CSV table of C-alpha atoms in Angstrom, one decimal:
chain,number,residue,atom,x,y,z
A,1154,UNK,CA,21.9,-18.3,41.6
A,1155,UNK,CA,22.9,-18.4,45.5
A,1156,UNK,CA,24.7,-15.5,44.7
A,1157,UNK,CA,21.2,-13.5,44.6
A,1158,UNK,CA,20.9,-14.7,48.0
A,1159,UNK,CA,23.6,-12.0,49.2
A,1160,UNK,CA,21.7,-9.2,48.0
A,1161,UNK,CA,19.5,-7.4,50.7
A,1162,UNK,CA,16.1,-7.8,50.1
A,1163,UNK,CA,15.4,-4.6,47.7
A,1164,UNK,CA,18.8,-4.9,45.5
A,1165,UNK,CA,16.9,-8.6,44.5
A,1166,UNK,CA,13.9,-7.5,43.9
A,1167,UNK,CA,14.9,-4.7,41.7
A,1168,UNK,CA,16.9,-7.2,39.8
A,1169,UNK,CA,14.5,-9.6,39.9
A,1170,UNK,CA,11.7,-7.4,38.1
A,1171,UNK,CA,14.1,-5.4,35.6
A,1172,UNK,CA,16.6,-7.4,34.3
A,1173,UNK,CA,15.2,-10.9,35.3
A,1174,UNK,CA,11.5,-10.0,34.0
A,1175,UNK,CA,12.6,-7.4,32.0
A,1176,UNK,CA,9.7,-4.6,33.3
A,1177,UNK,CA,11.1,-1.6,32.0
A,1178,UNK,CA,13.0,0.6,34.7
A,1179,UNK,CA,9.8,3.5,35.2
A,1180,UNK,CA,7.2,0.3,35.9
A,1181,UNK,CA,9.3,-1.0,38.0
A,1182,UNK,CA,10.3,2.2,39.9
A,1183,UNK,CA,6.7,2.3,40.3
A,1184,UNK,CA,5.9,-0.9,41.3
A,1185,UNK,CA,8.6,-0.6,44.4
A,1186,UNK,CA,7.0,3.0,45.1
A,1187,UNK,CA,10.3,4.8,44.1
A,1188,UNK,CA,10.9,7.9,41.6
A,1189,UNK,CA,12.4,6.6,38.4
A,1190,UNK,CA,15.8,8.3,38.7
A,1191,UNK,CA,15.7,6.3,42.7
A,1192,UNK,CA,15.3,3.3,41.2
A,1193,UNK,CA,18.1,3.9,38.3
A,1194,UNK,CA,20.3,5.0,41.0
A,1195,UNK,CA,19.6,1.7,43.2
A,1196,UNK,CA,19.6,-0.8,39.9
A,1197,UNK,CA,22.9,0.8,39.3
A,1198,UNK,CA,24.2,0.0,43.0
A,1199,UNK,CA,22.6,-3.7,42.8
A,1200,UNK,CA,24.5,-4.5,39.6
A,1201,UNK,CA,27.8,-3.1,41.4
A,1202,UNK,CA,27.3,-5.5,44.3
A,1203,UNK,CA,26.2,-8.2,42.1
A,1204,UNK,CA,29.5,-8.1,40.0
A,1205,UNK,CA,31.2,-7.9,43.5
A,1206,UNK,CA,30.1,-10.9,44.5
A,1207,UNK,CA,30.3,-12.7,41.3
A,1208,UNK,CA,33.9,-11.8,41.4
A,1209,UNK,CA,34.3,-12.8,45.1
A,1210,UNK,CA,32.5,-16.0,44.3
A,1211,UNK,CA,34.5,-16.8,41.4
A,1212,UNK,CA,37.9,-15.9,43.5
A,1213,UNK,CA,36.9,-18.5,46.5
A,1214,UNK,CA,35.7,-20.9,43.7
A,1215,UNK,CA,39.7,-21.4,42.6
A,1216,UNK,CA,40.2,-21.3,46.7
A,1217,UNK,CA,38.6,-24.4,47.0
A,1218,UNK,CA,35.6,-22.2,48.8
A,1219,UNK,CA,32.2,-23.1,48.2
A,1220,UNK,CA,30.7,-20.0,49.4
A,1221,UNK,CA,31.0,-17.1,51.2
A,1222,UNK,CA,29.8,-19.1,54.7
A,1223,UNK,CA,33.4,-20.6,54.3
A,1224,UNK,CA,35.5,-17.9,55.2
A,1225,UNK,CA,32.7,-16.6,57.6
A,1226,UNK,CA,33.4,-19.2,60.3
């Protein structure tokens, strides 16, 4: 999804391996080297974003925006 392509580099990778891949949230705490309650607290903060920019995707979609680079110029 281009959309994952927004997301810094850590906010994709815990999505990638939890939800994606569906490693269970202490493995994957673990296998970023964070404490399990870290990485609950940053899965929760990637899904937020992620919804953000669905919604802002979806919202330049009916625009007539293709993506975000659109409105950045």
């Amino acid at each position: 999804i281009r959309v994952i392509a927004e997301l810094g580099f850590e906010e994709r990778a815990i999505i990638a391996l939890h939800v994606l891949e569906g490693i269970g949230l202490a493995e994957t705490a673990s296998l970023m080297s964070l404490t399990k309650g870290l990485a609950g607290e940053r899965l929760r903060s990637a899904r937020a974003r992620l919804a953000c920019l669905l919604s802002a995707t979806e919202a330049l979609e009916k625009l007539g925006k293709s993506d975000f680079r659109d409105i950045r110029q």
